[in-house]
PDB file of C-alpha atoms in Angstrom:
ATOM      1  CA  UNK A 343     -22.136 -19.017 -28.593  1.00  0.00           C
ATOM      2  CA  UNK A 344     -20.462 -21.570 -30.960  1.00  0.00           C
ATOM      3  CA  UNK A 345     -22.812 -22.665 -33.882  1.00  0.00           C
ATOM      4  CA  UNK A 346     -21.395 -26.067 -33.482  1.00  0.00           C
ATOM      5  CA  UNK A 347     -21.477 -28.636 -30.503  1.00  0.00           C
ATOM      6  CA  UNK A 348     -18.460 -30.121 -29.395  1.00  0.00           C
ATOM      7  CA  UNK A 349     -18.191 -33.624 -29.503  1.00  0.00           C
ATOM      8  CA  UNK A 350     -18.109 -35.863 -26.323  1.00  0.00           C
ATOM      9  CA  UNK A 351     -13.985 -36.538 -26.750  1.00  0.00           C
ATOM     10  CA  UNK A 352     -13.227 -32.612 -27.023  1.00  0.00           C
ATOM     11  CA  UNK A 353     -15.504 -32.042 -23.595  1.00  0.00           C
ATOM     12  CA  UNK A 354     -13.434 -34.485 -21.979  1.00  0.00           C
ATOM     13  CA  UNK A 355     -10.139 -33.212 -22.963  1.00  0.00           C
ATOM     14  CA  UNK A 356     -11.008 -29.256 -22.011  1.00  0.00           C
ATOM     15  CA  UNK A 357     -12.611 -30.619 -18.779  1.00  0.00           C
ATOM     16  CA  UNK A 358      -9.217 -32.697 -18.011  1.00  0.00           C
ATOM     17  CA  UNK A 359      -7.532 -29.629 -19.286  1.00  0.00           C
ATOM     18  CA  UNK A 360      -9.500 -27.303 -17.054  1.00  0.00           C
ATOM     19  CA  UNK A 361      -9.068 -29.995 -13.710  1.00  0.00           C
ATOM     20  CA  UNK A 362      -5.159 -29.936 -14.560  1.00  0.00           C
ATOM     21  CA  UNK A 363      -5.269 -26.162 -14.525  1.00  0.00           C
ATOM     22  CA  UNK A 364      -7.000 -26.056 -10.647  1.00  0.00           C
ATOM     23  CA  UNK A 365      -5.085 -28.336  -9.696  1.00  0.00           C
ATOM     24  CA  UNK A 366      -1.715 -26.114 -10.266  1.00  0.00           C
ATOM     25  CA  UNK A 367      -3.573 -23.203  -9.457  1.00  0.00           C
ATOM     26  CA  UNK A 368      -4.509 -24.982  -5.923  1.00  0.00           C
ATOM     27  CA  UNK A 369      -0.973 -25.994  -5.565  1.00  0.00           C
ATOM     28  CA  UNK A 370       0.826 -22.833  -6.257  1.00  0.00           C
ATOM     29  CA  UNK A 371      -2.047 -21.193  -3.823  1.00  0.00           C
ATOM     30  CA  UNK A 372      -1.104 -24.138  -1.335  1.00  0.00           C
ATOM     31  CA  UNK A 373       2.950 -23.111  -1.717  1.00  0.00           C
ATOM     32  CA  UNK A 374       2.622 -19.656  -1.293  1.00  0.00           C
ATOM     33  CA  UNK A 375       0.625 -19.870   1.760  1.00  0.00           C
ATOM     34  CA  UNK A 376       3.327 -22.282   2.978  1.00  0.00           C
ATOM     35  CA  UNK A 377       6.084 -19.851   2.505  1.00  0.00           C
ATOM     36  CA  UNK A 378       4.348 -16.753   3.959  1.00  0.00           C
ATOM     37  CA  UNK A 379       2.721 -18.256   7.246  1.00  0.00           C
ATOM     38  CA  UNK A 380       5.671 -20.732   7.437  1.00  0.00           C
ATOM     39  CA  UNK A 381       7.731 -17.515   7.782  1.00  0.00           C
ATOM     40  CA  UNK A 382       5.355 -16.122   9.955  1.00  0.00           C
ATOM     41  CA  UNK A 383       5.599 -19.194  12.390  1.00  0.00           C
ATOM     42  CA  UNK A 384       9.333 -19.025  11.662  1.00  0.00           C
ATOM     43  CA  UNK A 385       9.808 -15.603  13.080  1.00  0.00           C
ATOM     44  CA  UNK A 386       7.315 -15.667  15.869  1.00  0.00           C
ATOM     45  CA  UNK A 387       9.515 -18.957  17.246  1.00  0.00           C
ATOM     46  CA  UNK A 388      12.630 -16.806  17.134  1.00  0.00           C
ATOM     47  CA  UNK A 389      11.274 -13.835  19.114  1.00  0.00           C
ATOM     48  CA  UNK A 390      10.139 -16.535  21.553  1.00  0.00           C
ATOM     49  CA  UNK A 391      13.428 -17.729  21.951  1.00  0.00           C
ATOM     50  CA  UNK A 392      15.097 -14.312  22.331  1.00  0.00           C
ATOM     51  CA  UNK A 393      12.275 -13.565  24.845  1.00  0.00           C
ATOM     52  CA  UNK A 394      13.030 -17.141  27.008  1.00  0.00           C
ATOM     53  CA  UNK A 395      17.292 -17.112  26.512  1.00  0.00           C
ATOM     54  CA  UNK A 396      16.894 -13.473  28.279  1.00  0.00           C
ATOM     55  CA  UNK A 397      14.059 -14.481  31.044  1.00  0.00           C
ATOM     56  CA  UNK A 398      16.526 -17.076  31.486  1.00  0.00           C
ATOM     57  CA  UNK A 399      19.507 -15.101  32.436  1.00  0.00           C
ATOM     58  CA  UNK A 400      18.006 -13.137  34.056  1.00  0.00           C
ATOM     59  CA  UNK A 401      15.875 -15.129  36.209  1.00  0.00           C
ATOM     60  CA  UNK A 402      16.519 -14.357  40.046  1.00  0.00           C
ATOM     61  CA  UNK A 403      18.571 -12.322  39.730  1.00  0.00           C
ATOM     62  CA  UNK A 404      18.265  -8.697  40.384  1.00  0.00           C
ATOM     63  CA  UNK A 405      18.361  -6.456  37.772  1.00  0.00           C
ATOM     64  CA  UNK A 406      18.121  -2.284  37.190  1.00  0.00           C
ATOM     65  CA  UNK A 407      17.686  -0.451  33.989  1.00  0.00           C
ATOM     66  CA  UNK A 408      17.861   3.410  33.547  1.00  0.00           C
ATOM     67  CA  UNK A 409      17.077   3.689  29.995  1.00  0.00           C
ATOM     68  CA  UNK A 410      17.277   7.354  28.869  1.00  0.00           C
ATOM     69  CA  UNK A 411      15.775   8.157  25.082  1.00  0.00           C
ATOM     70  CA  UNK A 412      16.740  11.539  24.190  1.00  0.00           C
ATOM     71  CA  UNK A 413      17.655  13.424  20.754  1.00  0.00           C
ATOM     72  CA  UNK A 414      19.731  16.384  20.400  1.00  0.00           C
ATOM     73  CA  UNK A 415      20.588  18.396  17.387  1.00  0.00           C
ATOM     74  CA  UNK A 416      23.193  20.664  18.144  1.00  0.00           C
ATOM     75  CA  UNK A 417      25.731  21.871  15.899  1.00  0.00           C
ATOM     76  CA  UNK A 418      29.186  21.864  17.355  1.00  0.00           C
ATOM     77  CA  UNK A 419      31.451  24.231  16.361  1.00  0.00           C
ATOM     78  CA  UNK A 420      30.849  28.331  16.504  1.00  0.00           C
ATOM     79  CA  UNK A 421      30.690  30.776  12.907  1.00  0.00           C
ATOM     80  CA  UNK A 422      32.168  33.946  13.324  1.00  0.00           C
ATOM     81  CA  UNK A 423      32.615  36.158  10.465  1.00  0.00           C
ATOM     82  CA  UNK A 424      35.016  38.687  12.224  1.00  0.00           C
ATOM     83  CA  UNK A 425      38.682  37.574  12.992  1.00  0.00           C
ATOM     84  CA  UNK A 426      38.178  38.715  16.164  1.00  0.00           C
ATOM     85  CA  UNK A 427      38.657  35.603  18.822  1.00  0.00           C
ATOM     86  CA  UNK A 428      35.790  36.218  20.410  1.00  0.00           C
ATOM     87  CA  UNK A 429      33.315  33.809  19.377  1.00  0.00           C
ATOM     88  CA  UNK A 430      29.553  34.118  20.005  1.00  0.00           C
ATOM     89  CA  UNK A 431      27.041  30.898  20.398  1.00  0.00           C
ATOM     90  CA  UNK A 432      24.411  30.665  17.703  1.00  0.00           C
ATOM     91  CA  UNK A 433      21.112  28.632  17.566  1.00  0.00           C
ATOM     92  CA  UNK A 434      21.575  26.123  15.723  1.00  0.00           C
ATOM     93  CA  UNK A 435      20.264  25.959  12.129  1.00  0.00           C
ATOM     94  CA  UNK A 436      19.758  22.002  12.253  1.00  0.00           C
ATOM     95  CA  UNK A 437      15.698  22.198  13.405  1.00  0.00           C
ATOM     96  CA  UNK A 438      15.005  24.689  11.348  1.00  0.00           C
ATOM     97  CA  UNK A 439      16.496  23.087   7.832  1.00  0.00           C
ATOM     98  CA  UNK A 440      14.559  19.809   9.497  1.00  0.00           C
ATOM     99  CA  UNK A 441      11.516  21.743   9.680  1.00  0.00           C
ATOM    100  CA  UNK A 442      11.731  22.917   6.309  1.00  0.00           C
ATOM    101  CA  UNK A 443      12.379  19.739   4.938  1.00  0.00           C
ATOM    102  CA  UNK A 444       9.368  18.533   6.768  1.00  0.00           C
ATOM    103  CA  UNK A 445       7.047  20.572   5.015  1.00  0.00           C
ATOM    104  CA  UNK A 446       8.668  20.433   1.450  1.00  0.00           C
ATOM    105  CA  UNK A 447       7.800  16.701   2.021  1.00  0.00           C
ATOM    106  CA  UNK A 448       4.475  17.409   3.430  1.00  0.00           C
ATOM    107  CA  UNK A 449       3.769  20.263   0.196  1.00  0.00           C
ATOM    108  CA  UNK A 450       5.089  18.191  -2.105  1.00  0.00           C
ATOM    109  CA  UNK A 451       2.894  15.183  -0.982  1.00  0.00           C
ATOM    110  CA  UNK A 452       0.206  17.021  -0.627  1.00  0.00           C
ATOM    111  CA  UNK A 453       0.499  18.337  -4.528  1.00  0.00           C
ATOM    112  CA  UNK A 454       1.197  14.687  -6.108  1.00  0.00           C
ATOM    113  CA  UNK A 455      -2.250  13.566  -4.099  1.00  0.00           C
ATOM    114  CA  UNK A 456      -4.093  16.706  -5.802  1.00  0.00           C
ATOM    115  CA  UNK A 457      -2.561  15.285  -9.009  1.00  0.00           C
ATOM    116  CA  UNK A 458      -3.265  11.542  -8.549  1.00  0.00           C
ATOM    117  CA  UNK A 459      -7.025  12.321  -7.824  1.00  0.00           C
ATOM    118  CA  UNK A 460      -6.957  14.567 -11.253  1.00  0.00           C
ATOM    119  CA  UNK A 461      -5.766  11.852 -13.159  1.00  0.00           C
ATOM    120  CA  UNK A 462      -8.032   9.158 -11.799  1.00  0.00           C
ATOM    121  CA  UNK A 463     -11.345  12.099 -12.512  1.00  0.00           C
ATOM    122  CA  UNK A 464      -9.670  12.357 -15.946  1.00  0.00           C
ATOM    123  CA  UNK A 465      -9.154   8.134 -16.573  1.00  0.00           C
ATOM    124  CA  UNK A 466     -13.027   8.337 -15.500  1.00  0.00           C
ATOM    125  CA  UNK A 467     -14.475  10.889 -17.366  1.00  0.00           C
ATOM    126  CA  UNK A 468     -12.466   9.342 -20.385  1.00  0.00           C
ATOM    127  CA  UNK A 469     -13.739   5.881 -20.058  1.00  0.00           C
ATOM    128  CA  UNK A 470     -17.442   6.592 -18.544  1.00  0.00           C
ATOM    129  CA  UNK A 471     -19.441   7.053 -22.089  1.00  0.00           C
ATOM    130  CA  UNK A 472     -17.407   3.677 -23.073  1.00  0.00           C
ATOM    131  CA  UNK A 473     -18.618   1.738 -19.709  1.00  0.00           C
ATOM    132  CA  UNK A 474     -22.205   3.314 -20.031  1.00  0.00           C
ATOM    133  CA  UNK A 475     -23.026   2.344 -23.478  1.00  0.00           C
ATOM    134  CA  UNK A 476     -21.798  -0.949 -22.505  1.00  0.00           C
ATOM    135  CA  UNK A 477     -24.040  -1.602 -19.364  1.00  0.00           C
ATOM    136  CA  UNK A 478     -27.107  -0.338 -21.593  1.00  0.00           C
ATOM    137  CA  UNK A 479     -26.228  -3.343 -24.325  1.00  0.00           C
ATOM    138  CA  UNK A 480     -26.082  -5.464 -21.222  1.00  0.00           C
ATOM    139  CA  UNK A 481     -28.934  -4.603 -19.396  1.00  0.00           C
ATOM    140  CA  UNK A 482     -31.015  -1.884 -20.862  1.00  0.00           C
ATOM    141  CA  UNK A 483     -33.248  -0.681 -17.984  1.00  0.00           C
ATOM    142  CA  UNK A 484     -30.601  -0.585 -16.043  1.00  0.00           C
ATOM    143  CA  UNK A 485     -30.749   2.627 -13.424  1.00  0.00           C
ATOM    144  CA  UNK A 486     -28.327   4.924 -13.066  1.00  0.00           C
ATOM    145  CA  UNK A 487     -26.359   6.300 -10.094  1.00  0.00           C
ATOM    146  CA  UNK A 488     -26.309  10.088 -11.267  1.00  0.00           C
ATOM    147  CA  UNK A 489     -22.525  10.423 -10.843  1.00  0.00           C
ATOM    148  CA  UNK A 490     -21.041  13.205 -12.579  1.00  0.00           C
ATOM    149  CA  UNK A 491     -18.879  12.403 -15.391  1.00  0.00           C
ATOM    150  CA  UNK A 492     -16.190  12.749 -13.993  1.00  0.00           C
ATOM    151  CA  UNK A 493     -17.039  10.272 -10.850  1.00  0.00           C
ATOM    152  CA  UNK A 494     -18.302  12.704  -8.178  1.00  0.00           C
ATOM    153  CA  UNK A 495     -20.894  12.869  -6.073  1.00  0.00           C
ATOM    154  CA  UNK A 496     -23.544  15.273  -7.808  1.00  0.00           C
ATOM    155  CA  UNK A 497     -23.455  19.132  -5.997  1.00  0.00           C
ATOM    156  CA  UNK A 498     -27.015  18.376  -5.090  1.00  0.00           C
ATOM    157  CA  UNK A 499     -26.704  15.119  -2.860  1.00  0.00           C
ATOM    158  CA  UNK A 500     -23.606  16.345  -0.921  1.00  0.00           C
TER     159      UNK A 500
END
Protein backbone atom coordinates (compact mmCIF):
# COMPACT_ATOMS: atom_id res chain seq x y z
CA UNK A 1 0.00 0.00 0.00
CA UNK A 2 1.07 3.64 -0.75
CA UNK A 3 1.68 5.72 2.50
CA UNK A 4 0.14 8.58 0.72
CA UNK A 5 -3.47 9.17 -0.74
CA UNK A 6 -3.84 10.30 -4.07
CA UNK A 7 -5.53 13.34 -4.61
CA UNK A 8 -9.04 13.57 -6.27
CA UNK A 9 -7.39 15.00 -9.86
CA UNK A 10 -4.78 11.97 -10.03
CA UNK A 11 -7.94 9.34 -9.39
CA UNK A 12 -9.59 10.87 -12.19
CA UNK A 13 -6.83 10.83 -14.60
CA UNK A 14 -5.78 6.88 -13.83
CA UNK A 15 -9.55 6.09 -13.91
CA UNK A 16 -9.84 7.95 -17.49
CA UNK A 17 -6.56 6.31 -18.16
CA UNK A 18 -7.77 2.89 -17.11
CA UNK A 19 -11.51 3.47 -19.19
CA UNK A 20 -9.24 4.47 -22.34
CA UNK A 21 -7.29 1.27 -21.88
CA UNK A 22 -10.81 -1.12 -21.97
CA UNK A 23 -11.95 0.60 -24.32
CA UNK A 24 -8.96 -0.45 -26.89
CA UNK A 25 -8.76 -3.60 -25.27
CA UNK A 26 -12.70 -4.10 -26.12
CA UNK A 27 -12.06 -2.89 -29.55
CA UNK A 28 -9.12 -4.90 -30.55
CA UNK A 29 -11.22 -7.99 -28.85
CA UNK A 30 -14.24 -6.67 -31.05
CA UNK A 31 -11.75 -6.70 -34.43
CA UNK A 32 -10.35 -9.87 -33.97
CA UNK A 33 -13.54 -11.60 -33.50
CA UNK A 34 -14.62 -9.79 -36.69
CA UNK A 35 -11.84 -11.16 -38.72
CA UNK A 36 -11.96 -14.78 -37.48
CA UNK A 37 -15.86 -15.49 -37.57
CA UNK A 38 -16.12 -13.06 -40.55
CA UNK A 39 -13.81 -15.62 -42.22
CA UNK A 40 -15.64 -18.29 -40.88
CA UNK A 41 -18.98 -16.94 -42.44
CA UNK A 42 -16.82 -16.13 -45.47
CA UNK A 43 -15.84 -19.66 -46.16
CA UNK A 44 -18.96 -21.45 -45.12
CA UNK A 45 -20.84 -19.07 -48.01
CA UNK A 46 -18.32 -20.33 -50.55
CA UNK A 47 -18.75 -24.07 -49.88
CA UNK A 48 -22.47 -23.25 -50.17
CA UNK A 49 -22.05 -21.95 -53.42
CA UNK A 50 -19.82 -24.75 -54.74
CA UNK A 51 -22.43 -27.13 -53.20
CA UNK A 52 -25.63 -25.14 -55.16
CA UNK A 53 -23.50 -24.25 -58.78
CA UNK A 54 -23.02 -28.28 -58.81
CA UNK A 55 -26.77 -29.32 -57.54
CA UNK A 56 -27.47 -26.99 -60.21
CA UNK A 57 -25.89 -28.68 -63.09
CA UNK A 58 -26.65 -31.41 -62.24
CA UNK A 59 -30.18 -31.19 -61.44
CA UNK A 60 -32.34 -33.74 -63.59
CA UNK A 61 -30.17 -34.96 -65.09
CA UNK A 62 -28.84 -38.39 -64.73
CA UNK A 63 -25.67 -38.90 -63.48
CA UNK A 64 -23.11 -42.13 -62.60
CA UNK A 65 -19.95 -42.06 -60.66
CA UNK A 66 -17.48 -45.04 -60.25
CA UNK A 67 -15.03 -43.55 -58.00
CA UNK A 68 -12.15 -46.00 -57.33
CA UNK A 69 -9.54 -44.93 -54.28
CA UNK A 70 -6.68 -47.15 -54.43
CA UNK A 71 -2.76 -46.80 -53.60
CA UNK A 72 -0.06 -48.78 -55.02
CA UNK A 73 3.59 -48.76 -54.30
CA UNK A 74 5.32 -50.65 -56.74
CA UNK A 75 8.66 -50.10 -57.94
CA UNK A 76 9.00 -50.32 -61.67
CA UNK A 77 11.93 -51.44 -63.05
CA UNK A 78 13.77 -55.04 -62.16
CA UNK A 79 17.67 -55.24 -60.24
CA UNK A 80 19.66 -57.89 -61.43
CA UNK A 81 23.14 -58.18 -60.39
CA UNK A 82 24.18 -60.85 -63.05
CA UNK A 83 24.52 -59.75 -66.78
CA UNK A 84 22.59 -62.44 -67.57
CA UNK A 85 19.15 -61.14 -69.44
CA UNK A 86 17.13 -62.93 -67.48
CA UNK A 87 15.59 -60.75 -65.06
CA UNK A 88 13.75 -61.92 -61.91
CA UNK A 89 10.71 -59.82 -60.14
CA UNK A 90 11.49 -58.62 -56.65
CA UNK A 91 9.15 -57.36 -53.83
CA UNK A 92 9.36 -54.22 -53.71
CA UNK A 93 11.39 -52.41 -51.01
CA UNK A 94 8.97 -49.23 -51.01
CA UNK A 95 6.56 -50.63 -47.83
CA UNK A 96 9.13 -51.75 -46.08
CA UNK A 97 11.48 -48.34 -46.08
CA UNK A 98 7.70 -46.76 -45.38
CA UNK A 99 7.35 -48.95 -42.53
CA UNK A 100 10.56 -48.14 -41.16
CA UNK A 101 10.14 -44.66 -41.48
CA UNK A 102 6.91 -45.07 -39.67
CA UNK A 103 8.34 -46.23 -36.63
CA UNK A 104 11.56 -44.00 -36.58
CA UNK A 105 8.79 -41.30 -36.42
CA UNK A 106 6.76 -43.14 -33.96
CA UNK A 107 10.39 -43.96 -31.66
CA UNK A 108 11.52 -40.82 -32.07
CA UNK A 109 8.18 -39.22 -30.88
CA UNK A 110 7.80 -41.36 -28.43
CA UNK A 111 11.50 -40.39 -26.90
CA UNK A 112 11.00 -36.39 -27.21
CA UNK A 113 7.51 -37.03 -25.09
CA UNK A 114 9.69 -39.06 -22.39
CA UNK A 115 11.92 -35.96 -22.54
CA UNK A 116 9.29 -33.17 -22.47
CA UNK A 117 7.63 -34.78 -19.33
CA UNK A 118 11.40 -34.87 -17.70
CA UNK A 119 11.84 -31.41 -18.23
CA UNK A 120 8.46 -30.21 -17.04
CA UNK A 121 9.20 -32.82 -13.46
CA UNK A 122 12.57 -30.99 -13.48
CA UNK A 123 10.98 -27.04 -14.10
CA UNK A 124 8.71 -28.37 -11.05
CA UNK A 125 10.86 -29.76 -8.70
CA UNK A 126 13.08 -26.57 -9.37
CA UNK A 127 10.47 -24.04 -8.71
CA UNK A 128 8.21 -26.00 -5.96
CA UNK A 129 10.26 -24.84 -2.60
CA UNK A 130 10.01 -21.19 -4.35
CA UNK A 131 5.99 -21.50 -4.89
CA UNK A 132 5.60 -23.21 -1.37
CA UNK A 133 7.29 -20.73 0.74
CA UNK A 134 5.31 -18.28 -1.10
CA UNK A 135 1.72 -19.72 -0.49
CA UNK A 136 2.79 -20.09 3.34
CA UNK A 137 3.56 -16.01 3.42
CA UNK A 138 0.19 -15.83 1.75
CA UNK A 139 -1.87 -17.94 3.62
CA UNK A 140 -0.18 -19.78 6.39
CA UNK A 141 -2.58 -22.64 7.28
CA UNK A 142 -2.87 -23.32 4.09
CA UNK A 143 -3.15 -27.41 3.42
CA UNK A 144 -1.19 -29.14 1.32
CA UNK A 145 -1.84 -31.55 -1.58
CA UNK A 146 1.07 -34.10 -0.75
CA UNK A 147 2.49 -34.02 -4.30
CA UNK A 148 5.87 -35.22 -4.61
CA UNK A 149 8.40 -32.74 -5.43
CA UNK A 150 8.66 -33.34 -8.41
CA UNK A 151 4.66 -33.04 -9.24
CA UNK A 152 3.47 -36.67 -9.00
CA UNK A 153 0.94 -38.31 -7.56
CA UNK A 154 2.43 -39.83 -4.19
CA UNK A 155 3.19 -44.00 -4.66
CA UNK A 156 0.65 -44.39 -1.93
CA UNK A 157 -2.61 -42.77 -3.48
CA UNK A 158 -2.11 -44.33 -6.97
Amino acid sequence: MQGKKKTRAQLEAENNLLRQSAFGKNVTSIILATIKYGALVFFIYQFQIAVVSVAENLAGKQTFADIDITTELKAEGNLSLNDDSQTESQPSKIPLLLGSLGLAFGLVGIGMAKLQNKLRKDTVEKLQERIRSYEKDIDPYRSTSNLTVRGETRPEDK
